XYZ file of C-alpha atoms in Angstrom:
739
model
C 32.158 -51.191 -4.515
C 30.552 -48.065 -2.480
C 26.952 -47.581 -3.260
C 25.761 -44.677 -0.742
C 23.600 -41.423 -0.114
C 21.153 -42.461 -2.814
C 17.059 -42.052 -2.873
C 15.454 -45.005 -4.836
C 11.775 -44.551 -5.051
C 9.977 -46.770 -7.133
C 5.812 -47.453 -7.166
C 5.080 -50.926 -9.353
C 1.631 -50.360 -9.184
C 1.844 -51.458 -13.497
C 3.838 -54.810 -12.451
C 2.235 -58.041 -12.651
C 1.824 -59.356 -9.692
C 4.288 -62.723 -10.317
C 7.348 -59.643 -10.629
C 10.441 -58.940 -8.633
C 11.379 -55.476 -7.511
C 14.340 -54.719 -5.566
C 16.014 -51.690 -4.869
C 20.071 -52.918 -4.853
C 20.927 -56.118 -5.976
C 24.527 -57.968 -5.138
C 25.282 -60.491 -7.196
C 27.998 -63.498 -6.443
C 28.910 -67.024 -7.459
C 30.670 -69.497 -9.972
C 31.526 -66.451 -12.683
C 33.020 -64.363 -9.657
C 33.088 -64.079 -6.015
C 31.605 -60.244 -4.710
C 33.883 -58.214 -1.911
C 34.649 -55.940 -0.361
C 31.416 -53.668 -0.960
C 29.379 -50.933 0.971
C 26.057 -49.956 0.697
C 25.565 -46.939 3.096
C 23.113 -44.170 4.208
C 20.498 -45.487 0.849
C 17.180 -44.806 1.542
C 14.834 -46.926 -0.504
C 11.185 -46.588 -0.948
C 8.838 -49.231 -3.068
C 4.735 -49.740 -3.049
C 3.116 -51.377 -5.197
C 1.809 -55.036 -5.990
C 5.237 -56.515 -7.098
C 4.984 -60.574 -6.512
C 8.194 -60.198 -4.589
C 9.399 -57.076 -3.195
C 13.204 -56.404 -1.548
C 14.611 -53.417 -0.485
C 18.145 -54.896 -0.618
C 19.070 -58.475 -2.508
C 22.180 -60.009 -1.791
C 21.949 -63.658 -3.116
C 24.592 -66.218 -5.241
C 24.174 -67.602 -8.646
C 24.566 -70.679 -8.318
C 22.008 -70.480 -5.668
C 24.111 -72.825 -3.524
C 27.544 -71.354 -4.050
C 28.491 -71.084 -0.231
C 30.352 -67.694 -0.176
C 29.722 -66.124 -3.367
C 29.446 -62.258 -0.998
C 32.173 -61.642 1.479
C 32.699 -58.580 3.483
C 29.748 -56.959 3.036
C 28.788 -53.642 4.643
C 24.866 -53.084 5.063
C 25.129 -49.647 7.373
C 22.720 -46.738 8.235
C 20.018 -47.217 5.145
C 16.475 -46.233 5.173
C 14.247 -49.226 3.480
C 10.384 -48.593 3.428
C 8.880 -51.483 1.632
C 4.697 -51.628 1.137
C 3.000 -54.681 -1.064
C 0.557 -57.101 -1.353
C 3.122 -60.135 -1.852
C 6.481 -61.205 -0.440
C 8.132 -58.555 1.342
C 11.627 -58.506 2.366
C 13.765 -55.879 3.695
C 16.962 -56.746 3.480
C 18.017 -60.747 1.821
C 21.254 -62.191 2.598
C 22.249 -65.438 1.300
C 25.175 -67.471 0.494
C 26.817 -64.628 2.761
C 30.170 -64.338 5.146
C 32.305 -62.717 7.170
C 29.396 -59.489 7.060
C 27.975 -56.786 8.621
C 24.631 -55.707 8.582
C 24.328 -52.502 11.390
C 22.442 -49.608 11.690
C 19.650 -49.505 9.221
C 15.922 -48.520 9.715
C 13.990 -51.152 8.372
C 10.136 -50.642 8.207
C 7.832 -52.898 6.095
C 4.420 -54.065 5.450
C 2.459 -56.729 3.250
C -0.878 -56.956 2.833
C -1.245 -60.694 1.740
C 1.894 -62.196 2.217
C 5.196 -62.663 4.470
C 6.682 -59.820 5.929
C 10.600 -60.379 7.283
C 12.725 -57.087 8.204
C 16.430 -59.347 7.251
C 15.742 -62.429 5.635
C 18.828 -65.037 5.417
C 19.853 -68.386 3.570
C 23.258 -69.870 4.196
C 24.811 -66.845 6.015
C 27.901 -67.097 8.303
C 29.793 -65.115 10.197
C 27.579 -61.946 9.934
C 26.883 -59.531 12.771
C 23.462 -57.886 12.579
C 23.792 -55.253 15.225
C 21.924 -51.907 15.979
C 19.175 -52.068 13.641
C 15.388 -50.763 13.860
C 13.402 -53.469 12.486
C 9.222 -53.210 11.533
C 7.754 -56.172 10.287
C 4.151 -56.287 9.633
C 1.723 -58.390 7.650
C -1.720 -58.275 7.471
C -2.830 -61.034 5.473
C -4.350 -64.255 7.311
C -2.311 -67.205 8.157
C 0.684 -65.543 7.011
C 4.387 -64.430 8.856
C 6.348 -61.967 10.046
C 9.262 -61.792 11.483
C 12.286 -59.178 12.376
C 14.975 -61.799 11.259
C 14.059 -64.986 9.681
C 17.213 -67.285 9.296
C 17.480 -70.233 7.401
C 20.379 -72.870 7.997
C 22.596 -69.686 9.072
C 24.553 -68.687 11.659
C 24.653 -64.833 12.534
C 25.983 -62.429 15.423
C 22.857 -60.541 17.195
C 23.045 -57.431 19.271
C 20.543 -54.326 19.976
C 18.213 -54.864 17.297
C 15.208 -53.433 18.297
C 12.544 -55.280 17.002
C 8.798 -54.736 16.363
C 6.408 -57.415 14.158
C 2.771 -57.998 14.035
C 1.169 -60.046 12.135
C -0.925 -63.919 12.630
C 1.975 -65.463 12.921
C 5.089 -63.271 14.763
C 8.424 -63.571 16.168
C 11.139 -61.202 16.198
C 13.614 -64.136 15.493
C 12.508 -67.069 13.411
C 14.799 -69.421 12.921
C 15.042 -73.258 11.339
C 16.708 -76.156 13.189
C 20.131 -75.632 11.866
C 20.447 -71.961 12.249
C 22.310 -70.228 15.577
C 21.631 -67.171 16.622
C 24.971 -65.767 18.870
C 24.582 -63.444 21.082
C 27.783 -60.490 20.361
C 29.484 -59.197 23.557
C 31.946 -56.684 23.420
C 33.250 -53.741 25.746
C 29.767 -52.289 25.266
C 27.028 -54.484 26.734
C 30.095 -56.420 28.926
C 28.054 -56.444 31.786
C 24.584 -57.651 30.766
C 26.503 -60.688 30.380
C 29.355 -61.333 33.161
C 28.902 -60.260 36.743
C 31.887 -57.778 37.990
C 33.983 -61.610 39.192
C 33.772 -62.627 35.533
C 31.120 -65.387 35.998
C 28.847 -65.500 33.270
C 25.134 -64.515 33.890
C 23.322 -64.579 30.773
C 20.854 -66.972 29.329
C 22.155 -67.098 25.796
C 23.898 -70.764 25.229
C 25.872 -68.792 22.390
C 28.140 -66.179 22.184
C 30.256 -64.392 20.314
C 32.875 -62.436 21.795
C 34.341 -59.023 19.936
C 37.298 -57.003 21.534
C 37.680 -57.736 25.467
C 40.543 -56.903 27.494
C 42.358 -57.434 30.821
C 38.927 -59.881 31.887
C 38.923 -63.453 33.713
C 35.767 -64.480 32.566
C 34.135 -67.742 33.999
C 31.440 -70.123 32.267
C 29.192 -72.343 34.483
C 26.617 -73.692 32.245
C 27.068 -75.433 28.654
C 27.938 -72.343 25.846
C 29.385 -72.698 22.677
C 31.855 -69.358 22.142
C 33.654 -67.829 19.329
C 35.360 -65.017 17.922
C 33.999 -62.447 15.994
C 36.191 -61.875 12.775
C 39.232 -59.383 13.133
C 38.868 -59.107 16.033
C 40.783 -60.234 19.522
C 40.918 -61.094 23.304
C 43.194 -58.957 25.256
C 44.990 -60.461 28.624
C 42.251 -62.640 28.733
C 41.083 -65.754 30.569
C 38.255 -68.281 29.792
C 37.465 -70.633 32.769
C 35.115 -73.944 32.330
C 33.506 -75.557 35.021
C 32.430 -79.515 35.829
C 28.981 -77.424 34.627
C 30.399 -76.247 31.528
C 30.429 -79.513 30.296
C 29.115 -80.093 26.402
C 30.801 -76.717 25.807
C 32.603 -75.249 22.070
C 35.654 -73.146 22.440
C 36.132 -71.807 18.921
C 37.221 -69.308 16.270
C 38.903 -66.860 19.603
C 42.379 -64.889 18.916
C 43.551 -64.444 22.353
C 46.632 -61.782 22.568
C 48.697 -62.326 26.298
C 51.186 -60.734 27.563
C 51.853 -60.262 31.502
C 52.902 -62.570 34.453
C 49.328 -63.739 35.464
C 49.894 -67.035 34.555
C 50.660 -70.044 36.886
C 50.943 -73.403 37.731
C 47.266 -73.573 38.332
C 46.215 -70.931 35.641
C 45.938 -71.138 31.716
C 44.700 -68.807 28.966
C 41.811 -71.254 28.306
C 41.327 -74.068 31.813
C 39.431 -76.922 31.959
C 38.410 -77.541 35.409
C 38.129 -80.618 37.518
C 34.925 -83.031 36.503
C 34.793 -81.195 32.887
C 33.260 -83.446 29.789
C 32.881 -82.933 26.371
C 34.248 -79.845 25.516
C 35.919 -78.650 22.221
C 38.538 -76.141 22.074
C 39.202 -75.724 18.079
C 40.386 -73.304 15.672
C 41.665 -70.991 18.358
C 45.038 -68.454 18.337
C 46.647 -68.452 21.278
C 49.544 -65.401 21.341
C 51.082 -65.651 24.835
C 54.118 -63.961 25.519
C 54.900 -64.650 29.839
C 57.284 -62.602 31.637
C 56.766 -63.989 34.983
C 60.450 -64.836 35.096
C 60.774 -68.391 37.101
C 56.920 -69.050 37.024
C 55.095 -71.108 34.491
C 52.620 -70.467 31.793
C 50.123 -72.763 29.943
C 47.844 -72.320 27.166
C 45.505 -74.750 27.599
C 45.236 -75.949 30.969
C 43.433 -79.259 31.522
C 43.251 -79.551 35.878
C 41.337 -83.010 36.843
C 41.181 -85.210 39.886
C 40.166 -88.899 40.536
C 36.428 -89.643 41.289
C 33.820 -87.028 39.593
C 36.672 -85.138 39.194
C 37.621 -86.788 36.081
C 37.764 -84.761 33.154
C 36.800 -86.521 30.218
C 36.430 -86.347 26.024
C 38.231 -83.272 25.431
C 38.777 -82.176 21.905
C 41.856 -79.673 20.920
C 41.825 -79.253 17.380
C 43.463 -76.446 14.579
C 44.246 -74.636 17.243
C 47.392 -72.309 16.541
C 49.862 -71.829 19.850
C 52.554 -69.653 20.056
C 54.786 -68.845 23.345
C 57.437 -67.283 24.311
C 58.784 -65.150 27.367
C 60.794 -65.311 30.437
C 58.722 -68.101 32.195
C 60.901 -70.570 33.066
C 58.122 -73.349 32.116
C 56.060 -73.196 29.024
C 53.478 -75.453 28.310
C 51.147 -74.668 25.135
C 48.755 -78.099 26.763
C 49.480 -79.451 30.061
C 46.798 -82.004 31.592
C 47.771 -82.737 35.702
C 45.760 -84.421 38.625
C 45.056 -82.404 41.484
C 45.573 -85.171 43.395
C 49.606 -85.497 42.846
C 49.666 -88.272 46.066
C 47.130 -90.387 43.576
C 48.092 -92.427 40.609
C 44.768 -93.310 39.648
C 44.039 -91.217 36.227
C 42.601 -87.863 36.461
C 42.086 -87.199 32.521
C 40.910 -89.157 29.990
C 39.804 -88.930 26.331
C 41.511 -86.058 24.924
C 41.937 -86.330 21.086
C 43.933 -83.678 20.007
C 44.866 -82.903 15.947
C 45.861 -80.527 13.407
C 47.472 -77.727 16.053
C 50.303 -75.683 15.559
C 52.466 -75.031 18.263
C 55.206 -72.977 18.611
C 57.802 -72.307 21.772
C 60.920 -70.477 22.774
C 62.164 -69.856 26.781
C 64.473 -70.205 28.610
C 64.363 -73.223 30.015
C 61.554 -75.382 29.703
C 58.997 -75.965 27.489
C 56.559 -79.149 26.179
C 53.907 -78.836 23.587
C 51.834 -81.700 25.408
C 52.465 -82.803 28.884
C 50.423 -85.073 30.099
C 50.207 -86.582 33.409
C 47.637 -89.243 34.608
C 46.463 -89.031 31.338
C 44.656 -92.775 29.390
C 42.853 -93.813 26.492
C 43.908 -90.503 24.434
C 45.513 -89.696 20.692
C 47.863 -86.769 20.130
C 48.018 -87.165 16.183
C 48.777 -84.742 13.051
C 50.151 -81.662 14.878
C 53.310 -79.736 14.354
C 54.979 -78.919 17.257
C 58.401 -76.824 17.150
C 60.434 -75.893 20.098
C 64.230 -74.236 21.339
C 65.196 -73.505 24.761
C 67.036 -70.722 24.685
C 68.938 -70.758 28.308
C 72.202 -71.277 29.477
C 71.542 -73.679 31.968
C 69.968 -77.227 31.947
C 66.797 -76.602 29.631
C 64.179 -78.974 28.784
C 62.115 -79.285 25.857
C 59.137 -82.375 25.320
C 57.690 -83.060 22.116
C 54.966 -84.799 23.939
C 55.361 -85.905 27.471
C 53.581 -88.088 30.049
C 53.853 -89.605 33.205
C 51.875 -92.021 34.871
C 49.859 -92.099 31.382
C 48.456 -95.334 29.835
C 46.662 -96.552 26.710
C 48.080 -93.437 24.579
C 48.546 -92.882 20.957
C 50.868 -90.635 19.538
C 50.427 -90.731 15.784
C 51.727 -88.629 12.733
C 53.294 -85.683 14.630
C 56.052 -83.717 13.439
C 58.392 -82.727 16.465
C 60.925 -80.093 15.780
C 62.916 -79.203 19.347
C 66.403 -78.048 19.869
C 68.406 -76.803 23.015
C 71.160 -74.550 22.575
C 73.033 -75.081 26.178
C 75.508 -77.290 26.983
C 73.626 -79.130 30.116
C 69.993 -79.306 27.852
C 67.844 -82.633 27.201
C 65.665 -82.808 24.511
C 63.062 -85.647 24.054
C 60.626 -85.765 20.928
C 58.263 -87.910 22.870
C 59.082 -89.359 26.258
C 56.668 -91.279 28.564
C 57.844 -91.952 31.961
C 56.545 -92.961 35.508
C 54.600 -90.757 38.002
C 56.591 -89.367 40.812
C 55.572 -92.054 43.078
C 57.117 -94.482 40.482
C 54.065 -96.277 38.517
C 55.191 -96.513 34.553
C 53.594 -95.704 31.748
C 52.011 -98.611 29.857
C 50.424 -99.357 26.476
C 52.173 -96.532 24.531
C 52.055 -96.135 20.834
C 53.872 -93.710 19.031
C 53.742 -94.747 15.288
C 54.610 -92.791 12.010
C 56.397 -89.756 13.853
C 58.430 -87.319 12.122
C 61.132 -86.433 14.727
C 63.764 -84.363 14.863
C 65.729 -83.345 18.201
C 68.657 -81.529 18.915
C 70.678 -81.130 22.212
C 73.541 -81.745 24.902
C 71.486 -85.004 25.350
C 68.847 -85.453 22.804
C 66.121 -88.996 22.567
C 63.721 -89.151 20.017
C 61.450 -91.599 21.548
C 61.828 -92.410 25.286
C 59.821 -94.989 27.249
C 59.951 -96.283 30.971
C 57.124 -99.071 30.945
C 55.655 -101.802 29.226
C 53.874 -102.820 26.171
C 55.134 -99.600 24.560
C 54.888 -100.087 20.559
C 56.962 -97.590 18.089
C 56.895 -98.509 15.099
C 57.319 -96.545 11.153
C 58.418 -93.195 13.030
C 61.107 -91.195 11.459
C 63.683 -90.029 14.244
C 66.863 -87.533 13.170
C 68.422 -86.803 16.511
C 71.761 -85.030 16.686
C 74.472 -84.641 19.819
C 75.606 -81.276 20.199
C 78.426 -82.436 22.608
C 79.214 -84.972 19.967
C 78.842 -87.892 22.305
C 77.900 -91.195 20.987
C 74.710 -91.935 20.072
C 72.624 -94.848 20.862
C 70.615 -95.843 17.891
C 68.060 -97.747 19.844
C 68.654 -98.887 23.638
C 67.196 -100.622 26.287
C 69.471 -100.087 28.791
C 68.886 -99.291 32.367
C 67.745 -95.696 32.844
C 65.233 -93.306 30.130
C 67.006 -89.569 31.603
C 69.851 -88.065 30.044
C 72.007 -90.003 26.657
C 71.483 -89.860 23.377
C 69.460 -92.305 21.836
C 66.995 -92.622 18.432
C 64.630 -95.101 20.503
C 65.455 -95.252 24.269
C 63.756 -97.574 26.629
C 63.797 -98.497 30.278
C 62.085 -101.145 32.119
C 58.597 -103.258 31.069
C 58.341 -106.313 28.454
C 56.785 -106.463 25.166
C 57.810 -103.695 23.484
C 57.866 -103.517 19.552
C 60.261 -101.322 18.170
C 60.198 -102.012 14.205
C 60.050 -99.957 10.889
C 61.704 -97.143 11.834
C 64.119 -95.124 9.852
C 66.990 -93.438 12.812
C 69.024 -91.242 11.448
C 72.408 -90.502 14.069
C 75.745 -88.371 13.675
C 77.022 -91.645 15.897
C 76.672 -94.440 15.748
C 75.861 -97.305 18.751
C 73.221 -99.979 19.927
C 73.186 -101.274 23.021
C 70.008 -104.196 23.602
C 71.691 -104.645 27.294
C 69.063 -105.006 29.696
C 66.073 -105.196 27.124
C 62.878 -106.353 28.733
C 61.111 -109.812 28.441
C 59.107 -110.084 25.241
C 61.006 -107.099 23.468
C 61.608 -106.945 19.973
C 64.054 -105.169 17.980
C 63.362 -105.459 14.024
C 63.351 -103.782 10.631
C 64.671 -100.817 11.136
C 66.919 -98.695 9.268
C 69.928 -97.002 11.305
C 71.495 -95.476 8.557
C 74.706 -94.559 9.332
C 75.202 -97.485 11.625
C 74.889 -99.457 8.407
C 76.420 -97.365 5.870
C 79.503 -97.200 8.301
C 80.381 -100.339 10.187
C 78.213 -102.812 7.359
C 77.185 -105.232 9.951
C 75.607 -107.993 8.308
C 73.188 -108.896 10.928
C 71.480 -106.014 11.016
C 68.528 -105.838 7.557
C 69.862 -103.767 4.423
C 69.111 -100.313 3.327
C 66.033 -100.327 1.697
C 66.295 -99.567 -2.126
C 64.591 -96.344 -3.829
C 62.007 -97.259 -5.803
C 60.502 -94.970 -9.286
C 56.934 -94.808 -10.039
C 55.809 -93.750 -14.335
C 52.611 -93.289 -14.508
C 51.229 -93.569 -18.502
C 49.635 -90.813 -20.022
C 47.246 -90.876 -22.926
C 44.887 -89.121 -25.059
C 41.943 -90.114 -25.825
C 38.136 -88.347 -27.629
C 34.902 -87.379 -25.731
C 32.062 -89.029 -26.688
C 30.015 -86.764 -28.585
C 26.581 -87.342 -27.225
C 28.571 -87.584 -23.542
C 28.067 -91.054 -22.697
C 30.930 -91.791 -19.165
C 33.867 -93.945 -21.214
C 36.777 -95.019 -19.153
C 40.453 -95.508 -20.111
C 43.167 -98.224 -18.684
C 45.924 -96.297 -17.515
C 49.387 -98.172 -16.194
C 51.310 -97.103 -13.487
C 54.637 -99.052 -12.832
C 57.165 -99.328 -9.990
C 60.363 -100.647 -10.332
C 63.729 -100.746 -7.659
C 66.718 -99.125 -8.031
C 68.416 -102.019 -10.049
C 65.439 -102.153 -12.387
C 63.201 -104.634 -10.998
C 59.629 -104.769 -10.905
C 57.840 -104.222 -7.544
C 54.968 -107.010 -7.353
C 51.994 -107.402 -5.399
C 52.424 -103.968 -3.885
C 49.469 -101.190 -3.544
C 49.192 -98.108 -5.453
C 47.588 -94.725 -4.642
C 46.075 -93.054 -7.685
C 44.657 -89.417 -7.239
C 42.162 -88.937 -9.655
C 41.054 -85.457 -10.415
C 41.906 -85.881 -6.500
C 39.535 -88.938 -5.786
C 41.296 -91.575 -4.485
C 41.371 -94.873 -5.950
C 43.797 -98.163 -4.856
C 45.482 -101.215 -7.131
C 47.807 -103.597 -6.723
C 51.117 -104.539 -9.467
C 51.251 -107.480 -10.722
C 54.090 -109.918 -10.939
C 55.710 -107.065 -13.789
C 55.280 -104.011 -11.050
C 52.592 -102.926 -13.694
C 49.072 -101.881 -11.660
C 45.870 -101.234 -14.033
C 43.437 -98.475 -13.316
C 40.272 -97.642 -15.870
C 40.155 -94.181 -15.640
C 36.440 -92.751 -16.077
C 35.933 -89.723 -18.469
C 33.142 -87.769 -20.037
C 33.468 -84.197 -21.126
C 36.736 -82.653 -22.943
C 39.624 -81.636 -20.561
C 42.444 -83.067 -18.734
C 42.214 -85.587 -15.903
C 45.099 -85.074 -13.556
C 46.909 -88.585 -12.113
C 48.786 -88.654 -9.124
C 50.324 -91.953 -8.079
C 51.895 -92.712 -4.526
C 53.756 -96.184 -3.757
C 54.338 -95.414 0.075
C 57.475 -98.070 0.630
C 57.316 -101.758 1.599
C 59.727 -103.777 4.477
C 62.758 -103.296 2.285
C 61.387 -100.722 -0.167
C 61.582 -96.618 -0.082
C 58.398 -95.080 -1.445
C 58.045 -92.986 -4.583
C 55.104 -90.904 -6.384
C 54.776 -90.257 -10.194
C 52.265 -88.132 -12.466
C 50.310 -88.267 -15.540
C 47.235 -87.089 -17.282
C 44.556 -88.576 -19.224
C 43.783 -85.908 -22.258
C 40.062 -85.473 -22.869
C 39.830 -84.229 -26.716
C 36.293 -82.744 -28.170
C 34.591 -83.601 -31.445
C 35.358 -81.761 -34.779
C 31.397 -81.241 -36.015
C 30.111 -81.688 -39.144
C 27.215 -79.746 -40.413
C 25.349 -80.690 -43.475
C 22.467 -79.007 -45.344
C 19.202 -81.528 -46.385
C 17.362 -78.299 -47.328
C 19.320 -76.391 -50.398
C 15.464 -75.014 -51.828
C 12.435 -73.934 -50.626
C 9.100 -72.565 -53.065
C 7.005 -69.603 -51.991
C 3.632 -70.599 -50.792
C 0.546 -69.163 -49.148
C 2.484 -70.567 -46.028
C 4.014 -67.862 -44.316
C 6.803 -70.219 -43.046
C 9.209 -72.871 -44.616
C 11.073 -75.535 -43.072
C 14.525 -75.559 -43.570
C 17.080 -79.160 -42.261
C 20.021 -79.329 -41.097
C 22.487 -82.345 -39.808
C 25.170 -82.394 -37.194
C 27.634 -85.361 -37.133
C 30.631 -86.529 -35.608
C 31.825 -88.847 -38.299
C 29.111 -91.152 -38.439
C 27.747 -90.445 -34.946
C 24.749 -88.170 -34.733
C 24.726 -85.279 -32.462
C 21.132 -85.531 -30.267
C 19.537 -82.661 -28.647
C 22.089 -80.025 -29.265
C 21.245 -76.729 -29.602
C 21.628 -74.897 -32.818
C 20.702 -71.165 -34.525
C 20.482 -70.079 -37.963
C 20.293 -66.638 -39.059
C 18.675 -65.882 -42.036
C 17.523 -62.673 -43.902
C 18.272 -60.757 -41.082
C 16.582 -62.851 -38.445
C 18.030 -65.627 -35.770
C 16.534 -68.904 -35.346
C 17.050 -71.448 -32.017
C 15.980 -75.282 -32.465
C 18.132 -78.892 -31.332
C 18.595 -81.910 -33.087
C 16.419 -84.478 -33.047
C 17.426 -87.903 -32.427
C 18.524 -88.559 -35.590
C 20.703 -85.696 -35.504
C 18.659 -83.473 -37.595
C 17.470 -79.861 -36.804
C 14.768 -78.232 -38.372
C 14.215 -74.527 -38.336
C 10.991 -73.020 -39.160
C 11.929 -69.896 -40.790
C 9.638 -66.831 -42.239
C 10.052 -66.716 -45.932
C 11.296 -63.726 -47.338
C 8.750 -61.501 -49.981
C 11.611 -62.286 -52.848
C 12.549 -65.168 -54.528
C 15.996 -65.607 -54.779
C 19.293 -66.658 -52.914
C 19.592 -65.902 -48.871
C 23.099 -66.387 -47.246
C 22.352 -67.692 -44.179
C 24.646 -68.992 -40.885
C 24.244 -72.058 -38.976
C 25.663 -71.955 -35.541
C 26.551 -74.816 -32.874
C 28.062 -73.323 -29.964
C 29.693 -76.425 -28.922
C 29.132 -78.320 -25.455
C 31.597 -80.171 -23.154
C 31.931 -82.408 -25.853
C 31.969 -81.327 -29.450
C 33.890 -78.109 -30.469
C 31.859 -75.097 -31.496
C 31.164 -75.369 -35.691
C 29.822 -72.643 -38.080
C 28.349 -73.576 -41.197
C 27.521 -71.530 -43.905
C 25.054 -71.571 -47.120
C 22.716 -70.356 -49.801
C 18.992 -70.975 -49.646
C 17.165 -70.925 -52.883
C 13.343 -69.523 -52.621
C 11.752 -70.100 -55.503
């Protein structure tokens, strides 16, 4: 919708003081989000005594519907308001991804607050280049150019003049954030010639910028403006930038300037409490034979330790001719020392895709400790013809690391390639990695040498992973190996050195079959793993049997809502059996009831019973999952609880009335469902061309006070109950005799 070039002039002199006057009103909410609306070059002039006066009013219905209005453009309007109550030039509530720019707003109140632009729960809205004058002459009232409530805006180059008992150019509550909007036009107000940040703003939004290397040495909250990108840009965070957040930026990088010591986002020695979230990094590295990194953590021992780094929800795509491609690289600047240089990485929900000629790595973590890499998707391909290497997650000289619930899919085309899903190796000085936990990962690797999980170190735990290994050269694959090298070879799991490893509960699928447990460290446990092709082809009785399939069923049922809206429950049975029809007893079942998680346990008959709550008519969705157990595969099933509405009966209690001196008569009806009366239900009657409204009482009786017709005769009427969440609509027609 485009509303432009209109002139709106309104004098509200005759309006009551509590009335509201609006030049343009935009509403969105439950009945539909309002989007893609332009309000441009309109001239709005309102004056008078309306209690509330808005030039442009944009809000949600109901009031708390987030994102009610999207992509609103309010540009180039002239708004003049003069009133004696609350006056606001532009009001934005529950608006996102929008722009208010180049408007001229002049407002004045003699009896209330005056706000040029007012907000309530708006996000990612640019407020730029407006000329705002806000004045109140009332004692104790407030004037503000921009008034923020629980909102964040990107603010740039607004010319604001305010006057009043309490006057602020920008007024905000504790939950609001004003981001300074930075683009090519005002870049030099924020960064010097060398790219060092020189502004005092702690919150900034970067719009379209290109060919700049910028450095922050103070805590900042940096985000990207909607629909913009940073082209061939890099960001550095020094130790003095600890506590910073980098989010919602889109990087497009193509070139040969990245190196071993320089990524697109660099976290330098001593930095801590950094969050890098929800960014997109598209990198094409053309430095043939060189190195490119998307996110680079360059720590050191002592005061140079990097700590508490969150890397989440990022999308990283890397390709090109660079010899080494790292999505996330953590290193120690002191290669000669085996001390920890990076501690406390929490990396989750990142999507990483790599394609390079020689060496690719989703995460490479060197001299790193106490970190959790979980719930990431990592895909990669080595395309070169030489001795390529691909890592999903690699580490050296690492300790107390958790790698959990990642999906890793890697391949290498060349005959000399090595592919690791997850690897932990010693440092260059020979210090092994220790206390590595690898759980619940889904790993697929393919190459001349392919290893699902390879660990060189002690106290490792490798449990409940699904590992699929394909050897491109069709060599023998060891499903589990504790041989004395962790280098090339083909294994689902390969352990080297160290004691007290626990390898259990893994599902390993290979295209060749062998298990080599020679040289296992003391305390190593290998058991309860399912090696698919080894068991199927060899039938070794000493290995555990293949897990049995299971099937789950969820009972569906139909019930009727309580007529007066009381909550009820219905028992639903979930049954789990194995492939032979035997009950699966004593197992936990997860049941999502309309998306809300419940848990129950099966009894000796493999049946779990859940009391499902219901109230209104409709359908309750049921999704049950058995996640498997030792010797049993998981299964799931769906069902539903159908809640029917009631049929309503309306009966007339009043059939005749006598004309008297009274101008109105009482006409009564009852509303019932079976023998149950309906309480506090809205009902209408139409009689003699007039409609009356009333509600039923505690006895289900509705009483209408109808105006008596002048003539004595029979009058047709229609009584309607519109229905509600529990009962169907009902229409009752009859005749009322007037004597």
